[in-house]
CSV table of C-alpha atoms in Angstrom, one decimal:
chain,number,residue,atom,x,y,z
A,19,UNK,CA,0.0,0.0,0.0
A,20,UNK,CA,1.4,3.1,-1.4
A,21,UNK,CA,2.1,6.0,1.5
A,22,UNK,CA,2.2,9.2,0.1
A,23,UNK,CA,3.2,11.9,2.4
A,24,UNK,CA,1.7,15.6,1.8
A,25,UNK,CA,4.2,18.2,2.4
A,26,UNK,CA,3.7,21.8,2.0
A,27,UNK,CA,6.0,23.1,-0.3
A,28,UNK,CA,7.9,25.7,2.0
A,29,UNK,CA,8.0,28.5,-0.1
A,30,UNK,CA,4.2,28.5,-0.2
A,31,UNK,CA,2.3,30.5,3.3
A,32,UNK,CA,-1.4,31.2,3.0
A,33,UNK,CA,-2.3,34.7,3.4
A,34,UNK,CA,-4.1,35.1,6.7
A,35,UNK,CA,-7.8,36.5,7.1
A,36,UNK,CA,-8.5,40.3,7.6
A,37,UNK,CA,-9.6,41.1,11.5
A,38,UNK,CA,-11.8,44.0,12.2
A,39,UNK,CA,-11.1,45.9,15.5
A,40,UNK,CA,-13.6,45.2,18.3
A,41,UNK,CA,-12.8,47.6,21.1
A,42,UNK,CA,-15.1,51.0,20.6
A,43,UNK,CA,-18.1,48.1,19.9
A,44,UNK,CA,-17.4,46.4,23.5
A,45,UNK,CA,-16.5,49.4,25.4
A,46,UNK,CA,-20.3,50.7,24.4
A,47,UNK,CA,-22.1,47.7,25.3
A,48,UNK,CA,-20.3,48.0,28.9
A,49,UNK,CA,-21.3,51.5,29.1
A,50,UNK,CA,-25.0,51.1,28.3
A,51,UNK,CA,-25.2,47.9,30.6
A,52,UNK,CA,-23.7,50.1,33.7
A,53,UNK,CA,-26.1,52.8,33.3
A,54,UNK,CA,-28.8,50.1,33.3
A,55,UNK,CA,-27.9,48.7,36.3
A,56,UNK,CA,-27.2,52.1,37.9
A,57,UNK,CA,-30.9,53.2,37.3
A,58,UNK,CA,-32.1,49.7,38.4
A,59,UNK,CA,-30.0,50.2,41.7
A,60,UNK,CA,-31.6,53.6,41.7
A,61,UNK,CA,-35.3,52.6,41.1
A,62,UNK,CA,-34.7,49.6,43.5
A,63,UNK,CA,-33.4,52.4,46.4
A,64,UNK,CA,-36.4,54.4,45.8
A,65,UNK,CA,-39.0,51.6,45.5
A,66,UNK,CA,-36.8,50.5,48.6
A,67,UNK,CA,-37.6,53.8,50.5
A,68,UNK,CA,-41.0,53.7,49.6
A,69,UNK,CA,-41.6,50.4,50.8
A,70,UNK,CA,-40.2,51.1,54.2
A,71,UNK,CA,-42.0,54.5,54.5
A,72,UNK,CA,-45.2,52.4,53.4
A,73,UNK,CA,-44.5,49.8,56.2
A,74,UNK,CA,-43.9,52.6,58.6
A,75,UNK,CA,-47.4,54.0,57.7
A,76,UNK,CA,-49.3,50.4,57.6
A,77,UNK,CA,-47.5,49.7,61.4
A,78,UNK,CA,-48.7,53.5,62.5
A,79,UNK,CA,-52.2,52.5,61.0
A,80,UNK,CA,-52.7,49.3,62.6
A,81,UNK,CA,-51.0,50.8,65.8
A,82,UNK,CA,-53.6,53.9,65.9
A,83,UNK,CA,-56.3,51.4,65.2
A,84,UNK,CA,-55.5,49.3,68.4
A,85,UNK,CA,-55.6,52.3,69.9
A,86,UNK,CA,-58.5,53.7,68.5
A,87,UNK,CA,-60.5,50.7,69.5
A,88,UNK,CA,-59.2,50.7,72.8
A,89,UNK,CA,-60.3,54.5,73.5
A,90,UNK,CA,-64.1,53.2,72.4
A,91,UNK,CA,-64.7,50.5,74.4
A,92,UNK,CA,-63.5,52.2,77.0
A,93,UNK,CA,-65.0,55.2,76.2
A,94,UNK,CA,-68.2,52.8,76.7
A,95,UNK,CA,-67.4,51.2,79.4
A,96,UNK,CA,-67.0,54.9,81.1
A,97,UNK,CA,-70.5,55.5,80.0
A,98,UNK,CA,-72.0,52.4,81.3
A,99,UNK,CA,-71.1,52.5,84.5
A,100,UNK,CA,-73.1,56.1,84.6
A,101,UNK,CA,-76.0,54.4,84.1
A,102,UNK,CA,-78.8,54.0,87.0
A,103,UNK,CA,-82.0,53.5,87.8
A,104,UNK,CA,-83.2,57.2,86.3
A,105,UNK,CA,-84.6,56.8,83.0
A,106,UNK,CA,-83.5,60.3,82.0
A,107,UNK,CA,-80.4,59.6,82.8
A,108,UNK,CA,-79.8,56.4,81.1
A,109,UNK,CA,-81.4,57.5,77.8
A,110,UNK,CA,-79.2,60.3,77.6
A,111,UNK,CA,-76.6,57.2,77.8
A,112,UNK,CA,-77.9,55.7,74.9
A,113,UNK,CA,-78.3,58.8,73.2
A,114,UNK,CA,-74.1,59.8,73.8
A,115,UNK,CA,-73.0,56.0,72.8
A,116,UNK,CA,-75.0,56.2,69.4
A,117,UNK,CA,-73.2,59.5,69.1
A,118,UNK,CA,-70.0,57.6,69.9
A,119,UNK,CA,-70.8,54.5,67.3
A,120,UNK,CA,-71.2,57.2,64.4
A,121,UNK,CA,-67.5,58.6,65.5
A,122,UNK,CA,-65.9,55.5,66.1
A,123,UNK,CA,-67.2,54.1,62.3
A,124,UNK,CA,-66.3,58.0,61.1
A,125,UNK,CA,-62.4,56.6,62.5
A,126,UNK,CA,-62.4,53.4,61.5
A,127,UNK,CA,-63.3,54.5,57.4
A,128,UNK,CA,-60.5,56.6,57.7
A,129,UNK,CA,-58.0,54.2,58.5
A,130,UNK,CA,-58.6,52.1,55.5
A,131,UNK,CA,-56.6,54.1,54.0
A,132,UNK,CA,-52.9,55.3,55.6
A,133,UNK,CA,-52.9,58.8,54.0
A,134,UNK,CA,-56.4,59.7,56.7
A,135,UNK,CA,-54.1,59.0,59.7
A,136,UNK,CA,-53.7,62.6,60.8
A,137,UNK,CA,-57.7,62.7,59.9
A,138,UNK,CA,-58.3,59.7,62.2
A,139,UNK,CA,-56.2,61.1,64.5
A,140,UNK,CA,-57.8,64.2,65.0
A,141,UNK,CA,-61.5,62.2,64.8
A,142,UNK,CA,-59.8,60.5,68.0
A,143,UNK,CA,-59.4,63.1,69.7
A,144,UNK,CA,-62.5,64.2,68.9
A,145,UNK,CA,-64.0,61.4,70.3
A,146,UNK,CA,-61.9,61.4,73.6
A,147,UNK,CA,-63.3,65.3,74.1
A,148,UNK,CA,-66.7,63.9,73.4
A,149,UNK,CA,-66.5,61.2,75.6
A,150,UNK,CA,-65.1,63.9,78.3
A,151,UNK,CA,-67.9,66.0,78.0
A,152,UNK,CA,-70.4,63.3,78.2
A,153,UNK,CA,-68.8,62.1,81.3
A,154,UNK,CA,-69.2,65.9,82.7
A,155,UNK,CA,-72.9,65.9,81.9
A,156,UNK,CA,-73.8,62.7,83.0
A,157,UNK,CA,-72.3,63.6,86.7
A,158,UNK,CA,-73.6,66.9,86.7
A,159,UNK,CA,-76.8,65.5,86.1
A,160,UNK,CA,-76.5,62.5,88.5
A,161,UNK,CA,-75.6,64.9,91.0
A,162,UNK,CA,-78.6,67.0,90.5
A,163,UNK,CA,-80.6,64.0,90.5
A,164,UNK,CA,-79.0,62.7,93.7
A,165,UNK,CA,-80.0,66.3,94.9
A,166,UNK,CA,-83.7,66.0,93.8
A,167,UNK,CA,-83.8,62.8,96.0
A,168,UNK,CA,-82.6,64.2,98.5
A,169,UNK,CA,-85.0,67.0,98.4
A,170,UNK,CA,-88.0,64.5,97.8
A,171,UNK,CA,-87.3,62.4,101.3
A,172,UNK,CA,-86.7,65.7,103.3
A,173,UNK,CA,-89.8,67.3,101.8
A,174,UNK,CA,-91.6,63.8,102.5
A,175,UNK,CA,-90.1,63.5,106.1
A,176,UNK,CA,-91.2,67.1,106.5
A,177,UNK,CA,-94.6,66.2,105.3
A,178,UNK,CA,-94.8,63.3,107.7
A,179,UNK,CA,-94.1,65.5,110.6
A,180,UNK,CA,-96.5,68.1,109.3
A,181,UNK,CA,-99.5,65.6,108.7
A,182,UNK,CA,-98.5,64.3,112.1
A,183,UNK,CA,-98.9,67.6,113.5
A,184,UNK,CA,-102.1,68.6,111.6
A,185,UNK,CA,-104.2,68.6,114.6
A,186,UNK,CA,-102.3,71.0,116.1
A,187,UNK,CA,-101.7,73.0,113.8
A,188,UNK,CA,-105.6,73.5,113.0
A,189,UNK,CA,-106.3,73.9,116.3
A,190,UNK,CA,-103.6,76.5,116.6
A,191,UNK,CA,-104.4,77.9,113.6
A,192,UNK,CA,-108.1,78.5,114.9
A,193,UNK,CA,-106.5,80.5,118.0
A,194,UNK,CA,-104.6,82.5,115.6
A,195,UNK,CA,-107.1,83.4,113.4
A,196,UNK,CA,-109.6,84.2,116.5
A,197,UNK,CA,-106.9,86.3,117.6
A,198,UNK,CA,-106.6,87.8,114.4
A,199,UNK,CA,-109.8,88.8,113.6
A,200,UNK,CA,-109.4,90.8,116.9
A,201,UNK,CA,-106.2,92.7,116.2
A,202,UNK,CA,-107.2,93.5,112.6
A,203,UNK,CA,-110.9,94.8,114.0
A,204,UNK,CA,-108.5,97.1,116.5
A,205,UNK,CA,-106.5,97.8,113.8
A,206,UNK,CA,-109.0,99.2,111.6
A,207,UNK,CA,-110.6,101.0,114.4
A,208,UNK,CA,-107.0,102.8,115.3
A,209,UNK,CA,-106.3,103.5,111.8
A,210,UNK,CA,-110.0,105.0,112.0
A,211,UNK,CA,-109.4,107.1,114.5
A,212,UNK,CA,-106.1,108.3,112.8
A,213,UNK,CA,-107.0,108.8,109.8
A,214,UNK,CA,-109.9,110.9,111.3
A,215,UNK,CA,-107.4,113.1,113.2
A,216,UNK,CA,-105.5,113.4,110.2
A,217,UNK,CA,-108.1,114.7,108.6
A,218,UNK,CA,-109.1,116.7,111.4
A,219,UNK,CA,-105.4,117.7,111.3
A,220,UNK,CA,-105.4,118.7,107.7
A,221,UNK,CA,-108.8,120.5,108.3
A,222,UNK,CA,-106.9,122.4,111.1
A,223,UNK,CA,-104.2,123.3,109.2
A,224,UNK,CA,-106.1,125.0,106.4
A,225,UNK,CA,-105.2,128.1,105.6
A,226,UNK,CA,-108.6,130.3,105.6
A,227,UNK,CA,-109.1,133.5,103.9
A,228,UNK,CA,-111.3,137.0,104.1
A,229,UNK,CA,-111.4,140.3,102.6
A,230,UNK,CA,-111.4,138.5,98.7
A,231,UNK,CA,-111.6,141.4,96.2
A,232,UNK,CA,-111.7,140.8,92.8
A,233,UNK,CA,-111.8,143.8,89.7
A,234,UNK,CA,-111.2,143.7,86.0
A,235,UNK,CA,-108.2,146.4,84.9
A,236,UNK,CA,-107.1,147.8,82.2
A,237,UNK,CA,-103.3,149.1,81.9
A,238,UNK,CA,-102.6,152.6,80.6
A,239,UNK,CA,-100.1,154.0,79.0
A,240,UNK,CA,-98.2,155.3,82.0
A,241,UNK,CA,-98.2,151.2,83.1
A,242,UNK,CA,-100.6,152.2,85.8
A,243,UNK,CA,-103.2,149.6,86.1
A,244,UNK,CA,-107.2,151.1,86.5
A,245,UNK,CA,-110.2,149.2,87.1
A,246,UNK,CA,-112.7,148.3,84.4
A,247,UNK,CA,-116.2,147.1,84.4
A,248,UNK,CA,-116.8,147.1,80.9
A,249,UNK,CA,-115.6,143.7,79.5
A,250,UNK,CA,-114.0,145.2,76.1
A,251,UNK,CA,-111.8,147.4,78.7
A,252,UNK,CA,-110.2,144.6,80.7
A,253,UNK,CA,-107.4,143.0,80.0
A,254,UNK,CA,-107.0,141.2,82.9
A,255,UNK,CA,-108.4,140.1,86.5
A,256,UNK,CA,-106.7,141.2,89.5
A,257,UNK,CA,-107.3,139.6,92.9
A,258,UNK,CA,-106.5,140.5,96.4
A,259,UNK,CA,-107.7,138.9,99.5
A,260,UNK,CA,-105.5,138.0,103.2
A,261,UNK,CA,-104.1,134.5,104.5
A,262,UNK,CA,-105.2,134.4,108.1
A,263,UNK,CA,-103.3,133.0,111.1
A,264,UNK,CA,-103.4,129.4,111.8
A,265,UNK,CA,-101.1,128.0,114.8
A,266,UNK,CA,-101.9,124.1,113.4
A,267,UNK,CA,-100.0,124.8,109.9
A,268,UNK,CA,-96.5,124.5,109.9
A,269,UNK,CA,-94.1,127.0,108.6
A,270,UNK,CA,-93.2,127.1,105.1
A,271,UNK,CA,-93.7,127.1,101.8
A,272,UNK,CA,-97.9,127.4,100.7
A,273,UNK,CA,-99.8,127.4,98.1
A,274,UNK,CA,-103.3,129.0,97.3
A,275,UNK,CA,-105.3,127.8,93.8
A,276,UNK,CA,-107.0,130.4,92.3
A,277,UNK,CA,-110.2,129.5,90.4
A,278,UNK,CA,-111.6,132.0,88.0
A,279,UNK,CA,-115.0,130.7,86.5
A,280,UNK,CA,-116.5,132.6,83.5
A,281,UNK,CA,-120.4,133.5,83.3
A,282,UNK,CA,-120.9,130.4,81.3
A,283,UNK,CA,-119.2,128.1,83.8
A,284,UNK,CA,-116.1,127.2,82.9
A,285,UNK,CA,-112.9,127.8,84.3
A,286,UNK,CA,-110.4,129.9,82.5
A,287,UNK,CA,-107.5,127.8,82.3
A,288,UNK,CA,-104.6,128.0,80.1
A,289,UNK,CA,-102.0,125.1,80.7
A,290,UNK,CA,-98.7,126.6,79.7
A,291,UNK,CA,-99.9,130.1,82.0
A,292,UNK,CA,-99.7,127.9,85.3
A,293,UNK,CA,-103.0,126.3,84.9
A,294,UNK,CA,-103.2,123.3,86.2
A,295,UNK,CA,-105.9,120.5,88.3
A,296,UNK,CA,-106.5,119.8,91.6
A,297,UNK,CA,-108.1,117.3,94.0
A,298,UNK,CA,-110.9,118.8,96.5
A,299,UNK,CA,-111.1,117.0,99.8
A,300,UNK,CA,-113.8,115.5,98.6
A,301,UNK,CA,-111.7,113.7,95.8
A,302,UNK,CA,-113.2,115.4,93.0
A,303,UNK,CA,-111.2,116.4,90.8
A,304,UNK,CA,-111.0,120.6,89.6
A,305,UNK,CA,-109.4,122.5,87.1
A,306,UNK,CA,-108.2,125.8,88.8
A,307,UNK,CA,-107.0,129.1,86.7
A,308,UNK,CA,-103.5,129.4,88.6
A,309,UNK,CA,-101.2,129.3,91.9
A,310,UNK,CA,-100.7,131.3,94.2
A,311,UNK,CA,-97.5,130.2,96.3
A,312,UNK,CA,-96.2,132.2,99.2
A,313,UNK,CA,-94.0,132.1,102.5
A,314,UNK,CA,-96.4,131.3,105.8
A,315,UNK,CA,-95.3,132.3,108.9
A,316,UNK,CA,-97.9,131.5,111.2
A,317,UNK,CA,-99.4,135.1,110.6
A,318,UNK,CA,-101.9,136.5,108.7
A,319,UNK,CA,-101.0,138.2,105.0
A,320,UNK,CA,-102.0,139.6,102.4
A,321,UNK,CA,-101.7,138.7,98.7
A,322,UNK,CA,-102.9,139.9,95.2
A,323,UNK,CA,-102.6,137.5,92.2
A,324,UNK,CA,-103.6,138.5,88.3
A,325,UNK,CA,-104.5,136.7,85.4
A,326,UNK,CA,-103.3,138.6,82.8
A,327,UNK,CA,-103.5,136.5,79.1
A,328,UNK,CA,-102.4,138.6,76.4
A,329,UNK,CA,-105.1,138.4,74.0
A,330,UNK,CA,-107.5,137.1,76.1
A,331,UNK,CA,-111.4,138.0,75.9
A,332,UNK,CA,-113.8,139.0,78.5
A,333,UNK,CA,-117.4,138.3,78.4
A,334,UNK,CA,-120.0,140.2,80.2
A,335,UNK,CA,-121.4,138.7,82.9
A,336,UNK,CA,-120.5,137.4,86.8
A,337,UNK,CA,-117.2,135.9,86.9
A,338,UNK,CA,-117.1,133.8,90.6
A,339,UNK,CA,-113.3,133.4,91.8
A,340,UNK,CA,-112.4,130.5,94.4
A,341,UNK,CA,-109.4,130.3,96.4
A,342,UNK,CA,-108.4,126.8,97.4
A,343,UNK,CA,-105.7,125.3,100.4
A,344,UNK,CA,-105.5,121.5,100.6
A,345,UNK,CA,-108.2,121.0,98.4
A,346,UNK,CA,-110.6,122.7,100.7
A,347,UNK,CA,-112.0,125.8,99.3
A,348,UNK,CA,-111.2,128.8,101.7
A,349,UNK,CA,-113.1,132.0,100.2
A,350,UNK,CA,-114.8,132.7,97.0
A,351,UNK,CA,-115.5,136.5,95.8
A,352,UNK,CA,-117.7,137.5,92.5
A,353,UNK,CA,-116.9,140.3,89.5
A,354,UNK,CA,-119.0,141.6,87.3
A,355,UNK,CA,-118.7,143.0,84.1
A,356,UNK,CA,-120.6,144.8,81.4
């Protein structure tokens, strides 16, 4: 078997294949794969932080919700042990832990979700003044109640010892009112008696009068006043009479009321001229023309008073003047005129 041996001739190489140059091609590939995985280590650092702040917020929800719970039941268990035999009182119980149920399921929506905690929180708290206040109104009013009951036995020991004492009283009672009937029968007759001498008093101490003149004037031009009968002529009514003595009266400041009726009867009064109305002491009541205030002493004096209306007209006839102290009429004079 023939063996034939291949040897390259040595003078013959092969020419070797082109190679293109790799580098720029891997160096890019590296570059974009680093900035991959830094934006995956940055996303997983966030979505890290977010997790844990998440976590935080579920363990501070479930937390506040233990607590929550805990702050209702007591909350009802504080209420509960307010309640008694008053019906009042325990339907305001009722009333306050419905008010409490509607809070408490207010809370417990909120916390369904971990961005209402500062909401739930402050509904807590809500809750807790609530509560508080309920507490304060449900002593207040046990106290007043406690108050009331104590007021009900003492009023029904008191009305015991009263009906107990009944007889007595009635019979004592009967004295009294014997007794009674006396002193007011001498007390009316006393105040009889004084109000008789008062009136005797008062009747003592009016001031009487005499020597009442009474004349229709007419002024001239001098200023000299002249007397007139003519009515046309006079212009006003001048009056003069005296005070008399009178050691009953005290000292001081009196008052005459002059009363000038006209011939048809009525009394010439003018309101804003010092007219005015007075009571006789027979309690009728008068109109009287005007006052006549003066100083007594004790002694008799004399006094003149006019009524002098500018404008004013006179009819003819008989004009009757009254002079009045303490409603009791102390002289009366007549003028006539033409």
């Amino acid at each position: 078997m023939a063996t034939y041996q291949n040897n390259p001739d040595p003078k013959f190489t092969p020419a070797p294949k082109s190679q293109k140059n790799r580098t720029p091609l891997l160096a890019g590939i590296i570059a974009v794969l680093l900035i991959a995985l830094a934006v995956l280590g940055i996303s997983f650092m966030n979505r890290g932080t977010e997790n844990a702040q998440l976590s935080t917020e579920l363990v501070e929800m479930e937390q506040f919700k233990a607590q929550a719970e805990k702050q209702y039941y007591e909350s009802l268990a504080e209420l509960e042990e307010m309640r008694g035999s008053n019906q009042e009182l325990n339907a305001l119980i009722d009333q306050q832990k419905e008010e409490l149920r509607l809070q408490n399921e207010k809370i417990t929506s909120l916390t369904r979700d971990s961005r209402n905690l500062a909401a739930a929180r402050r509904e807590l708290a809500d809750l807790k003044s609530k509560t508080t206040g309920y507490l304060a109104e449900l002593e207040e009013l046990r106290q007043k109640n406690a108050q009331l009951t104590e007021d009900r036995d003492r009023i029904a020991n008191e009305r015991d010892l009263l009906s107990n004492d009944l007889q007595v009283s009635q019979q004592t009672n009967q004295q009294l009112n014997t007794e009674r009937a006396v002193l007011v029968s001498e007390r009316e007759q006393l105040a009889n008696r004084n109000s008789e001498l008062s009136r005797k008093v008062n009747v003592a101490s009016v001031i009487k009068t005499n020597n009442i003149t009474a004349e229709g004037q007419k002024q001239r031009n001098s200023g000299r006043w002249v007397g007139r009968t003519n009515a046309k002529n006079v212009e006003r009514i001048y009056v003069c009479f005296n005070s008399l003595d009178n050691a009953v009266a005290a000292a001081g400041e009196e008052t005459f009321q002059m009363r000038i009726i006209n011939p048809n009867g009525e009394t010439m009064s003018i309101e804003s001229a010092g007219s005015g109305v007075l009571t006789t002491d027979q309690g009728e009541q008068v109109p009287y023309t005007k006052s006549v205030p003066f100083n007594f002493q004790g002694d008799a004096a004399n006094h003149c008073a006019e009524w002098n209306v500018p404008g004013q007209e006179y009819m003819e006839g008989t004009y009757t003047v009254e002079l009045y102290n303490k409603g009791f009429l102390v002289g009366t004079t007549e003028l006539e005129l033409k």
